[in-house]
PDB file of C-alpha atoms in Angstrom:
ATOM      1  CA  UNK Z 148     118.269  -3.840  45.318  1.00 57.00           C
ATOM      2  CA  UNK Z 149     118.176  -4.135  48.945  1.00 61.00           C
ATOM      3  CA  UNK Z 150     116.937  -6.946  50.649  1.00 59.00           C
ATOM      4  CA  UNK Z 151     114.400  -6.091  53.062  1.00 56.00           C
ATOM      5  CA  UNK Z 152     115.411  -4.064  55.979  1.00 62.00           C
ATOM      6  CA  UNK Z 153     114.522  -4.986  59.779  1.00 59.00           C
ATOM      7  CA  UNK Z 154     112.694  -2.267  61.724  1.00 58.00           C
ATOM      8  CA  UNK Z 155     116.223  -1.465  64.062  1.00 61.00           C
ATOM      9  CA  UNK Z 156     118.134  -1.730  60.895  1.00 69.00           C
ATOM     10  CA  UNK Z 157     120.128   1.625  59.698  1.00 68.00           C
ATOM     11  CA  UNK Z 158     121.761   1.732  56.186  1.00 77.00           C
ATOM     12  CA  UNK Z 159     124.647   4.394  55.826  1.00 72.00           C
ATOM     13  CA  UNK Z 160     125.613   5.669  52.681  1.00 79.00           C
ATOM     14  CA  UNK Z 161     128.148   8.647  51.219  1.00 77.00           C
ATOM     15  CA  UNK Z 162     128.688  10.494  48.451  1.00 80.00           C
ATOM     16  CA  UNK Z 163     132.237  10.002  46.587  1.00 77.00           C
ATOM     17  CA  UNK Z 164     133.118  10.992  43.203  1.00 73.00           C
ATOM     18  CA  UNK Z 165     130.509  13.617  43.629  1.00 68.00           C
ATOM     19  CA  UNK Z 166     127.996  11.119  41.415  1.00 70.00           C
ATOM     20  CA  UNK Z 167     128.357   7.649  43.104  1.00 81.00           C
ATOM     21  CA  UNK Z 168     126.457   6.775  46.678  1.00 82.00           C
ATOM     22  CA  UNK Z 169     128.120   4.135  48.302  1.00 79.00           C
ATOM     23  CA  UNK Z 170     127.109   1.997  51.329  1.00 78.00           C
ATOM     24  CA  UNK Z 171     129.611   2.513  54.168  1.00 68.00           C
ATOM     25  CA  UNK Z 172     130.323   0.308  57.466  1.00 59.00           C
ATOM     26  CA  UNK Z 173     132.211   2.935  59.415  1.00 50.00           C
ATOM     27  CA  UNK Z 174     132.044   6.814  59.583  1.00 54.00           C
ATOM     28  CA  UNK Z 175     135.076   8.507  59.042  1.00 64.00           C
ATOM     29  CA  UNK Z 176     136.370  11.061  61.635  1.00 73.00           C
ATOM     30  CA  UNK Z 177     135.009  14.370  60.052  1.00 88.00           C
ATOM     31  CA  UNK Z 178     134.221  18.065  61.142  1.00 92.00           C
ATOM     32  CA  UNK Z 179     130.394  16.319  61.765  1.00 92.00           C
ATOM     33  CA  UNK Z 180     132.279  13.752  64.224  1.00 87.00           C
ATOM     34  CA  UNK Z 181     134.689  16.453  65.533  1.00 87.00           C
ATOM     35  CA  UNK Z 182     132.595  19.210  65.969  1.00 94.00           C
ATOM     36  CA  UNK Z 183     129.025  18.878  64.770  1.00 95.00           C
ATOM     37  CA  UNK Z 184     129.685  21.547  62.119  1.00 97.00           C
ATOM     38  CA  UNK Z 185     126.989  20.785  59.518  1.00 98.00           C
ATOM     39  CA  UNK Z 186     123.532  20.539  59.176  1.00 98.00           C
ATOM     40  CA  UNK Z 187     120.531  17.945  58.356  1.00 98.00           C
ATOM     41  CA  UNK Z 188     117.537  17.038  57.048  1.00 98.00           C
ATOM     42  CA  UNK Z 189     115.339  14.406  58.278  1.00 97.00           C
ATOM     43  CA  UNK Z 190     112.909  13.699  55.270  1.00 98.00           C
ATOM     44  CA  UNK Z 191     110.429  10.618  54.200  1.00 97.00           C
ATOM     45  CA  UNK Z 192     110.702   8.990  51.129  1.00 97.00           C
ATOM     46  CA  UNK Z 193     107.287   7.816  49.361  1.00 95.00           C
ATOM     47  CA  UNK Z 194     106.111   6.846  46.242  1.00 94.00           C
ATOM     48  CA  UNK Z 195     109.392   7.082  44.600  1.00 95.00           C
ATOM     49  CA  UNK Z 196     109.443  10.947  45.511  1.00 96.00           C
ATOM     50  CA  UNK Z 197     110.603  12.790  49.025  1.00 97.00           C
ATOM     51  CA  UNK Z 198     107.870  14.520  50.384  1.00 96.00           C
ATOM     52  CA  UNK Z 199     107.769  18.394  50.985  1.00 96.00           C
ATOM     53  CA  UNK Z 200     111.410  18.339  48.732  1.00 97.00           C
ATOM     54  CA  UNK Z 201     111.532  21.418  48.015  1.00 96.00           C
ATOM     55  CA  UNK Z 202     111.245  22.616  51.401  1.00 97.00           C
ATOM     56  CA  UNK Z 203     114.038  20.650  52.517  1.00 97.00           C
ATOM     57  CA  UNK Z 204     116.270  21.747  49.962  1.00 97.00           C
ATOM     58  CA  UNK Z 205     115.207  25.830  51.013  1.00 97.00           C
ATOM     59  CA  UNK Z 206     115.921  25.063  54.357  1.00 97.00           C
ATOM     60  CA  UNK Z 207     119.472  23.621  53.726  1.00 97.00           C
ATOM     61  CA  UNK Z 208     120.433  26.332  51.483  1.00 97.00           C
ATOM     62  CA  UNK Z 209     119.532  28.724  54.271  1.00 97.00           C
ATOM     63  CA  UNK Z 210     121.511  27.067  56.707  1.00 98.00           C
ATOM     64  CA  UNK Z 211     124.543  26.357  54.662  1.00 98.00           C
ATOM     65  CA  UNK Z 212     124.618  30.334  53.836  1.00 97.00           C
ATOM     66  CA  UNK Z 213     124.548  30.781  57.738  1.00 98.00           C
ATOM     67  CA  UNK Z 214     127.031  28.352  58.414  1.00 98.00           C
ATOM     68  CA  UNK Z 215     128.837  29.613  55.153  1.00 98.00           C
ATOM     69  CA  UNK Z 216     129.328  26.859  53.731  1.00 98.00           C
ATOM     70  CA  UNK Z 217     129.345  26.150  49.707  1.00 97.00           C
ATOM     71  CA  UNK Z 218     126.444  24.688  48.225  1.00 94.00           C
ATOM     72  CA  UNK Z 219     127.846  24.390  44.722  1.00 93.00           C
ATOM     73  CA  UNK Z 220     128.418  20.848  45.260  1.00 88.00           C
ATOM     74  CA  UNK Z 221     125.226  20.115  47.242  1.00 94.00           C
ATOM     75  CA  UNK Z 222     123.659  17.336  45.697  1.00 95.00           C
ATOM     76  CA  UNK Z 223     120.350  17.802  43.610  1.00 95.00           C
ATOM     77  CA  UNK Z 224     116.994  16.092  45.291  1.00 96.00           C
ATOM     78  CA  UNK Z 225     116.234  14.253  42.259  1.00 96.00           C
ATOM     79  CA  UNK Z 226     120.001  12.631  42.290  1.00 96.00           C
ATOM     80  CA  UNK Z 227     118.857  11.655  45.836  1.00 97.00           C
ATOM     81  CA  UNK Z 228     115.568  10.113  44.801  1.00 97.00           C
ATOM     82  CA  UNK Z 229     117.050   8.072  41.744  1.00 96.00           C
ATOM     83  CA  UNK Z 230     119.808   6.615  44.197  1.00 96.00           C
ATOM     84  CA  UNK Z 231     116.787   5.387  46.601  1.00 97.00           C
ATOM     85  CA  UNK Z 232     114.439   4.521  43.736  1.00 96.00           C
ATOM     86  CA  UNK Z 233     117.763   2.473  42.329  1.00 95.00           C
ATOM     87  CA  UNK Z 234     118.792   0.937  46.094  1.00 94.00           C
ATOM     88  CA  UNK Z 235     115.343   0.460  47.496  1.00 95.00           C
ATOM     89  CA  UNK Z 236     112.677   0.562  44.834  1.00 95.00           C
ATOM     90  CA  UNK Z 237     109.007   3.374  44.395  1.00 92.00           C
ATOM     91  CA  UNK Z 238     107.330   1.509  47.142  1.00 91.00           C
ATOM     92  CA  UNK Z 239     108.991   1.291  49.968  1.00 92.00           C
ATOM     93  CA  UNK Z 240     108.237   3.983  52.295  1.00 95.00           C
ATOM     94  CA  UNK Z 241     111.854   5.505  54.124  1.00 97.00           C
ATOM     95  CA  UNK Z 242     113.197   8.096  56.636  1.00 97.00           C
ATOM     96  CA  UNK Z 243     116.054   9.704  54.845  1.00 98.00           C
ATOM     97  CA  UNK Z 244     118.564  11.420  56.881  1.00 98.00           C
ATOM     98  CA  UNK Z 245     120.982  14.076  54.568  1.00 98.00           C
ATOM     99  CA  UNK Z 246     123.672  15.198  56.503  1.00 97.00           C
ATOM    100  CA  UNK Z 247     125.975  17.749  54.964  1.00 98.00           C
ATOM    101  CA  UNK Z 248     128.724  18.784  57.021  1.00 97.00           C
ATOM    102  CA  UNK Z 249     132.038  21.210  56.367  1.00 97.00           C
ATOM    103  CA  UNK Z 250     135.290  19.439  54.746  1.00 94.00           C
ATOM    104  CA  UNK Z 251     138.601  18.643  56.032  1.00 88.00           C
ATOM    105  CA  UNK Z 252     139.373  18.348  59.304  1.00 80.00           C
ATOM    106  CA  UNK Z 253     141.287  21.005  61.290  1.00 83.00           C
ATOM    107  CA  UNK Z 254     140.424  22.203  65.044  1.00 88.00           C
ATOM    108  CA  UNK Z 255     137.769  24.849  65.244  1.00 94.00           C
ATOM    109  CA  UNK Z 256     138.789  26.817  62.639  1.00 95.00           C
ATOM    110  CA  UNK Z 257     138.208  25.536  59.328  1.00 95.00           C
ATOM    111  CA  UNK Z 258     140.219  25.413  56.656  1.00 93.00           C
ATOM    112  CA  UNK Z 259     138.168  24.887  53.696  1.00 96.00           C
ATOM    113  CA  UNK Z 260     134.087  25.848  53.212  1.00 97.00           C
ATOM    114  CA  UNK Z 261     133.829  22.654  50.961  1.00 96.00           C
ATOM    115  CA  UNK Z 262     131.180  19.964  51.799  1.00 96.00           C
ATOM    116  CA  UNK Z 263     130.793  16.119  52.276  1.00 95.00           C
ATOM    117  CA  UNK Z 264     127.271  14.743  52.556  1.00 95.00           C
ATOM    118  CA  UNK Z 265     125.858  10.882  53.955  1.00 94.00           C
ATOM    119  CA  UNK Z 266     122.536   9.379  54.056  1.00 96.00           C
ATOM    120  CA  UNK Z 267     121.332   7.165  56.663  1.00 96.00           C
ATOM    121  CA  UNK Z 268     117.950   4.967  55.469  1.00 97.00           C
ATOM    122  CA  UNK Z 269     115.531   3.297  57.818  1.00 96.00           C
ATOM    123  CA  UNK Z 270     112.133   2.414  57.696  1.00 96.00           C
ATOM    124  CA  UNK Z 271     109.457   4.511  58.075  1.00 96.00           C
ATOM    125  CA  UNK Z 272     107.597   4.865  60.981  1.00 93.00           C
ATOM    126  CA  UNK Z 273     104.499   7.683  61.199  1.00 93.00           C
ATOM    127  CA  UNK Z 274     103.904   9.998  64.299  1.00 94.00           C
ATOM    128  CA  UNK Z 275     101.778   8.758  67.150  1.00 96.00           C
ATOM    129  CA  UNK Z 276      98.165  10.028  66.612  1.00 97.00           C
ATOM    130  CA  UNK Z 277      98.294  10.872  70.529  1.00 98.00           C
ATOM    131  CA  UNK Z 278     100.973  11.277  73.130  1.00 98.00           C
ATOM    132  CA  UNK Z 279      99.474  10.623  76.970  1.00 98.00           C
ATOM    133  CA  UNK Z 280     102.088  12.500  78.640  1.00 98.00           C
ATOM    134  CA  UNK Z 281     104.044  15.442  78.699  1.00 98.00           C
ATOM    135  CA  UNK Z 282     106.330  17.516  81.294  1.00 98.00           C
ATOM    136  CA  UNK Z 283     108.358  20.947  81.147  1.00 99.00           C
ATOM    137  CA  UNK Z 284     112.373  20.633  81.458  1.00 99.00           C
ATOM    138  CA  UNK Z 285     112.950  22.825  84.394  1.00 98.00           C
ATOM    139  CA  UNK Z 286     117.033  22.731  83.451  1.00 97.00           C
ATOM    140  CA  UNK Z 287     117.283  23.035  79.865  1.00 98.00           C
ATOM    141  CA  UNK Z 288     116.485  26.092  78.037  1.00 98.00           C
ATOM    142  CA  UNK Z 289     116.968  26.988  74.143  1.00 98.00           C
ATOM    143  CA  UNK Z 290     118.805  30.291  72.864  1.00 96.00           C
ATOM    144  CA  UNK Z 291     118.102  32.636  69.833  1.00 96.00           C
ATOM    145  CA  UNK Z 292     121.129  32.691  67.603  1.00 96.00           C
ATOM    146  CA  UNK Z 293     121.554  33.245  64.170  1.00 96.00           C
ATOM    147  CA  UNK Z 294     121.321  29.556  63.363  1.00 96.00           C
ATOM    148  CA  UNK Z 295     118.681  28.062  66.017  1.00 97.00           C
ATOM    149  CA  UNK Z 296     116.533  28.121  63.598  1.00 97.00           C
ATOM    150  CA  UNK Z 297     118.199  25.933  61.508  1.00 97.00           C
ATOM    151  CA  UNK Z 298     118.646  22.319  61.813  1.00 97.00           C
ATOM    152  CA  UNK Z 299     122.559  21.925  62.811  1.00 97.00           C
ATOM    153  CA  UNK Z 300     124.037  19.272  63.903  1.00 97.00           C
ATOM    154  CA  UNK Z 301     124.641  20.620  67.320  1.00 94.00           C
ATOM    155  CA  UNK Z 302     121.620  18.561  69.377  1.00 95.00           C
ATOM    156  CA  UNK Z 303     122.689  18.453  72.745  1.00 96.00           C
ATOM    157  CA  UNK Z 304     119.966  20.100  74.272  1.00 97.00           C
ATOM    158  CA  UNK Z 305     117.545  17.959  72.425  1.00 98.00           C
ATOM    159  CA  UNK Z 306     119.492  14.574  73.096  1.00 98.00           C
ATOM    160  CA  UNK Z 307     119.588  15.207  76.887  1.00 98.00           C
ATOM    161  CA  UNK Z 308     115.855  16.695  77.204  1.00 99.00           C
ATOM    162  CA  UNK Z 309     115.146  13.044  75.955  1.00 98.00           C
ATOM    163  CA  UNK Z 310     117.375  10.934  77.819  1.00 98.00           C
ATOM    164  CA  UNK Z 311     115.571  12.710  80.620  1.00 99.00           C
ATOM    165  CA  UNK Z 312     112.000  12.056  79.479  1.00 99.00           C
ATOM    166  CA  UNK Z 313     112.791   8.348  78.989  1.00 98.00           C
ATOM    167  CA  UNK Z 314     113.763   8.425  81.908  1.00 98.00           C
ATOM    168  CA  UNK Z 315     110.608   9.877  83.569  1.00 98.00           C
ATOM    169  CA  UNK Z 316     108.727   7.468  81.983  1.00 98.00           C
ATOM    170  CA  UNK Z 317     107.400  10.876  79.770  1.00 98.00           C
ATOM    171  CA  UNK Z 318     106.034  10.104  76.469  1.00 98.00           C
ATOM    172  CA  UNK Z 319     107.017  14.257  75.163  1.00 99.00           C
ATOM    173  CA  UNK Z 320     109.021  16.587  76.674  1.00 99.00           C
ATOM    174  CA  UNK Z 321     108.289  20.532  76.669  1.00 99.00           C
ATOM    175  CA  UNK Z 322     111.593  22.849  76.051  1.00 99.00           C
ATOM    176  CA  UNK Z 323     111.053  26.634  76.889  1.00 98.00           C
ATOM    177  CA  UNK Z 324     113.849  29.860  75.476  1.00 97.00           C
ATOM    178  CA  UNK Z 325     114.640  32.412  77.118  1.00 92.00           C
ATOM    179  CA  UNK Z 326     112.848  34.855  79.659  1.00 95.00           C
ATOM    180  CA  UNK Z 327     111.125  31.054  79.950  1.00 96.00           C
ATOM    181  CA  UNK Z 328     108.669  31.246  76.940  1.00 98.00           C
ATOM    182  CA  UNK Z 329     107.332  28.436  75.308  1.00 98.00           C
ATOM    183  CA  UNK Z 330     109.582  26.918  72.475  1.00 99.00           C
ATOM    184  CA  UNK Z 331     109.296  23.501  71.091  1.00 98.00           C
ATOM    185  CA  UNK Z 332     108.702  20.272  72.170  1.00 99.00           C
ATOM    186  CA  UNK Z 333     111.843  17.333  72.090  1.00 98.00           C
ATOM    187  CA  UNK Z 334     112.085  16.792  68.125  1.00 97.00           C
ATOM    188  CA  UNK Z 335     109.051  18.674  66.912  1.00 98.00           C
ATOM    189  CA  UNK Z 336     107.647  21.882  66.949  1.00 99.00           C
ATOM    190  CA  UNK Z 337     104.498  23.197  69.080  1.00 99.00           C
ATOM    191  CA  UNK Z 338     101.010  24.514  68.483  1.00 99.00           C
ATOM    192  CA  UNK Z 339      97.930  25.202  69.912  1.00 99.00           C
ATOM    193  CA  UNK Z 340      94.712  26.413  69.095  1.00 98.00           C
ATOM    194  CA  UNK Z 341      91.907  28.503  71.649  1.00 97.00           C
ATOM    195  CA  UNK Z 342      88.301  30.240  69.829  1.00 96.00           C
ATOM    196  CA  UNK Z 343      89.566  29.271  66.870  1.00 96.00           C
ATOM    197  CA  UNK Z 344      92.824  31.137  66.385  1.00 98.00           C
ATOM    198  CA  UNK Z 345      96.274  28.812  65.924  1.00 99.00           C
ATOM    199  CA  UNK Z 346      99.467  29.783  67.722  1.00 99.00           C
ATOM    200  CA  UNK Z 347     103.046  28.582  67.359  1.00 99.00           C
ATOM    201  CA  UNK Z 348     106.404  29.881  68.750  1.00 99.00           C
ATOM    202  CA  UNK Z 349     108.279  32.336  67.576  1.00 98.00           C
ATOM    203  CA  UNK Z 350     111.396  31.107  65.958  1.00 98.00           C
ATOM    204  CA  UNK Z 351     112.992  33.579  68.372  1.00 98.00           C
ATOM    205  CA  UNK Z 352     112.179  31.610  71.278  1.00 98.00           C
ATOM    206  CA  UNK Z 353     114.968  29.651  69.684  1.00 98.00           C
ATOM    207  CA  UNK Z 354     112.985  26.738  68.097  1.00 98.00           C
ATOM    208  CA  UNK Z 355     113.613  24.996  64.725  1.00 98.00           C
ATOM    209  CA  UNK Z 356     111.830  26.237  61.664  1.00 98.00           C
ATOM    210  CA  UNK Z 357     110.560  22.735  60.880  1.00 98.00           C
ATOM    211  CA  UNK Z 358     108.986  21.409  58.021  1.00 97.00           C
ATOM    212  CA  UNK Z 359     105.870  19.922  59.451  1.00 97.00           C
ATOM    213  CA  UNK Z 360     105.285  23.856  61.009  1.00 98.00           C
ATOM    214  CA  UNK Z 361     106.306  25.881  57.705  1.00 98.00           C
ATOM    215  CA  UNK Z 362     103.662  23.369  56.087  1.00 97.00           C
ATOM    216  CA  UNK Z 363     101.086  23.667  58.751  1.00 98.00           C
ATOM    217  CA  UNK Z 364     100.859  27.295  58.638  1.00 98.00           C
ATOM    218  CA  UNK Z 365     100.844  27.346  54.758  1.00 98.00           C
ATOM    219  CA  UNK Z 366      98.136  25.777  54.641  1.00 98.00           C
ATOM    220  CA  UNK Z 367      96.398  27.945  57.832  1.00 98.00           C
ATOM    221  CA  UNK Z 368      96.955  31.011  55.460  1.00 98.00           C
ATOM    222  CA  UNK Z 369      95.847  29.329  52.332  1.00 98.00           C
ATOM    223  CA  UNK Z 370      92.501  28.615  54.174  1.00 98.00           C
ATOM    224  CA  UNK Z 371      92.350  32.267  55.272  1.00 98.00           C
ATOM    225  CA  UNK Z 372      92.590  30.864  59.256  1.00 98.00           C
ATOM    226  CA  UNK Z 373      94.319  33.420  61.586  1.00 99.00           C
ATOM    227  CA  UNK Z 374      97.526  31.832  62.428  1.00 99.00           C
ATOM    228  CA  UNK Z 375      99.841  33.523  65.379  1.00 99.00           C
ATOM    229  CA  UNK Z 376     103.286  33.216  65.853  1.00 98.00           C
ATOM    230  CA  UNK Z 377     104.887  35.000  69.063  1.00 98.00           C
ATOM    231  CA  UNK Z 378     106.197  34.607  72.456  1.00 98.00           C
ATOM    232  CA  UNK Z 379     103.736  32.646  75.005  1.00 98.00           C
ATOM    233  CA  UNK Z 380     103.465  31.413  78.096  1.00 97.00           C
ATOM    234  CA  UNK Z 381     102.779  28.055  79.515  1.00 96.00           C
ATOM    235  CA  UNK Z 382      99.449  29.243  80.779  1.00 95.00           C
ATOM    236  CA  UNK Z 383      98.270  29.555  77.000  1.00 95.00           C
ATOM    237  CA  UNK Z 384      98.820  26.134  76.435  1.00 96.00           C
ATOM    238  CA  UNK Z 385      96.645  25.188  79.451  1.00 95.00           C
ATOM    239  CA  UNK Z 386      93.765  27.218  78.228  1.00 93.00           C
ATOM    240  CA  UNK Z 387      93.568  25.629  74.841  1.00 97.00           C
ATOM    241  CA  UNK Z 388      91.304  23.454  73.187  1.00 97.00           C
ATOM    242  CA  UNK Z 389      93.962  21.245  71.429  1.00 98.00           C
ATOM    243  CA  UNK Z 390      97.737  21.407  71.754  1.00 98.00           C
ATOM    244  CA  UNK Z 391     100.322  18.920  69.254  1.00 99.00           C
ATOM    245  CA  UNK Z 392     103.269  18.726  68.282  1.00 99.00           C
ATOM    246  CA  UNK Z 393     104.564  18.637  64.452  1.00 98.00           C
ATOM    247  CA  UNK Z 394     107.892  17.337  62.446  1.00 96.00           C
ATOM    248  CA  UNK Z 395     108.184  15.899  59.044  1.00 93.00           C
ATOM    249  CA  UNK Z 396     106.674  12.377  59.952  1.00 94.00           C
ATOM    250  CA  UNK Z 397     103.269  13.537  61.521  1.00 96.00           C
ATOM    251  CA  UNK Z 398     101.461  15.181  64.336  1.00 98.00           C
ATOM    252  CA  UNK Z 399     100.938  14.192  67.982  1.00 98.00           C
ATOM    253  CA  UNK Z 400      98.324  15.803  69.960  1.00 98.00           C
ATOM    254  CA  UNK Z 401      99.006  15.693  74.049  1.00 98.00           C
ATOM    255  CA  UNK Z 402      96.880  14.686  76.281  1.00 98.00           C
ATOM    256  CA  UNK Z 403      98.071  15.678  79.122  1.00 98.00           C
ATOM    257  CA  UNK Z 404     100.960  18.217  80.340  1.00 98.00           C
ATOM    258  CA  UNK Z 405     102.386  17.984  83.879  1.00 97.00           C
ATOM    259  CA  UNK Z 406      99.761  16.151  85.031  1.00 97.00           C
ATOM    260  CA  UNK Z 407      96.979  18.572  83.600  1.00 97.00           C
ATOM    261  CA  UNK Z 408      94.231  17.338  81.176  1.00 97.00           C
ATOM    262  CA  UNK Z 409      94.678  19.515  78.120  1.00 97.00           C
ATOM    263  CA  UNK Z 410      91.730  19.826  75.144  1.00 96.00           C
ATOM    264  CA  UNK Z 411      91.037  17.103  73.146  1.00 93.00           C
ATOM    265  CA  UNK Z 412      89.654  19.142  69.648  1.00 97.00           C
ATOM    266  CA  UNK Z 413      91.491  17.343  66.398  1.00 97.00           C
ATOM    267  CA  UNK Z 414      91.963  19.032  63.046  1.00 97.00           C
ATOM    268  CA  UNK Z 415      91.506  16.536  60.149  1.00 97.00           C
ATOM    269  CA  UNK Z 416      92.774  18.485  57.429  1.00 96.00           C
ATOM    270  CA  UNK Z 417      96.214  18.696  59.248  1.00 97.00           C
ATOM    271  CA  UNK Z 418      96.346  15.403  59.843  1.00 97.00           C
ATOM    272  CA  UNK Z 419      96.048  14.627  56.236  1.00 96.00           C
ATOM    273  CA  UNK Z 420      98.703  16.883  55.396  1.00 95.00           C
ATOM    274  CA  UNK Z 421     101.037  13.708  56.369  1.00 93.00           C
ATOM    275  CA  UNK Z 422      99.140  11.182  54.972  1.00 87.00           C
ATOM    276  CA  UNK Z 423     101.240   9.007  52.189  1.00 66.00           C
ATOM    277  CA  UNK Z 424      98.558   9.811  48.859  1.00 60.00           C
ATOM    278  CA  UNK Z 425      99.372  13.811  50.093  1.00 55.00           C
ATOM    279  CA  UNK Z 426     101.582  15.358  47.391  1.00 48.00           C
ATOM    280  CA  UNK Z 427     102.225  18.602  48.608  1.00 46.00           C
TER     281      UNK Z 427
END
């Protein structure tokens, strides 16, 4: 068992033997390292279960069949939850990243489909209820391919939209896609809501197909509330009664976006879709 971990503190393990996780000091130079061929999840560990599992595990075997990389190998997410059950006990509350990336090394081709997987632990730390302020990149915009939607381990874009928020002093940053239509925010997806109708990017504005957003408009359908996704402009955003931002650890509403006071409406029941007694 773990001793307690500090708030900065990051635990890496990997898989060997295909059975055993192991806690490792240094990564090895890999295809990840080398050429950010692979893909991850970012999930939260409660209550001796990961939360929304099995939509993590969908998503990754969409993106390894994109990739085309074999899955045969891919651990199972109740393996995973026994190893952090084992390591760190039911009640501590974790962010789990999985990273599964190709095999071997080579240059850009590759010369095997195989994979190798890691897990970094940390603590967990929820979403911001609120976010003051938010700007637009005016540099940096996404692209449709046939794995933007996916969560690859190719982040550039996101890493320097952030180094330039910090920067700023920005609390969110805004990225748009192509023909400049609103995308996603800087590690979460976007929505918005005006007379009562929801709206969300398409994934062809080159945006991630996120967990927080698949489970946010589940449960808009479910309820029978209209639900848009599509390509928008800025201007929409503006004229809304409540704009936030989703990922696996919460939601965020903005207050503000390039200087502009945006609507201040919350939706409870989305909120508790993130809440630790939620079992979804």
């Amino acid at each position: 068992m773990h001793e307690k971990m500090n708030g900065n503190d990051t635990i890496f393990w990997k898989k060997v033997n295909l059975s055993n996780w192991i806690e490792q000091k240094e990564q090895d130079v890999n295809r990840a390292f080398l050429f950010g061929d692979g893909l991850f999840e970012t999930m939260v560990f409660q209550n001796g279960k990961i939360r929304f599992a099995n939509l993590h595990l969908e998503r990754l075997l969409t993106g390894c069949q994109v990739l085309g990389m074999n899955t045969e190998q891919l651990s199972p997410i109740e393996e995973i939850e026994r190893a952090l059950k084992l390591g760190f006990g039911e009640d501590k509350v974790l962010r789990v990243r999985w990273t599964i990336y190709r095999s071997g090394k080579g240059k850009y081709t590759p010369l095997t489909d195989e994979i190798e997987e890691s897990l970094q632990i940390e603590d967990f730390h929820a979403a911001p209820l609120t976010k003051q302020s938010a700007f637009v990149h005016p540099e940096i915009y996404l692209s449709s391919s046939p794995w933007s939607s996916c969560k690859t381990l190719n982040a550039l874009p996101y890493v320097i939209a952030n180094r330039d928020r910090v920067k700023l002093g920005m609390e969110e940053v805004i990225l748009l896609g192509q023909g400049s239509f609103v995308s996603e925010a800087g590690a979460a997806n976007l929505f918005w809501v005006k007379s009562g109708v929801f709206y969300t990017p398409s994934l062809g504005t080159g945006c991630i197909e996120g967990i927080g957003r698949s489970v946010i408009i589940d449960l808009l359908k479910s309820k029978g509330i209209e639900i848009q996704e599509g390509y928008f402009r800025l201007d929409d955003m503006y004229e809304a009664s409540s704009v936030f931002i989703s990922n696996v650890t919460g939601i965020s509403y903005l207050l503000t976006l390039e200087g502009k006071t945006l609507g201040q409406e919350r939706f409870v029941m989305i909120e508790q879709l993130f809440e630790f007694d939620n079992i979804y």
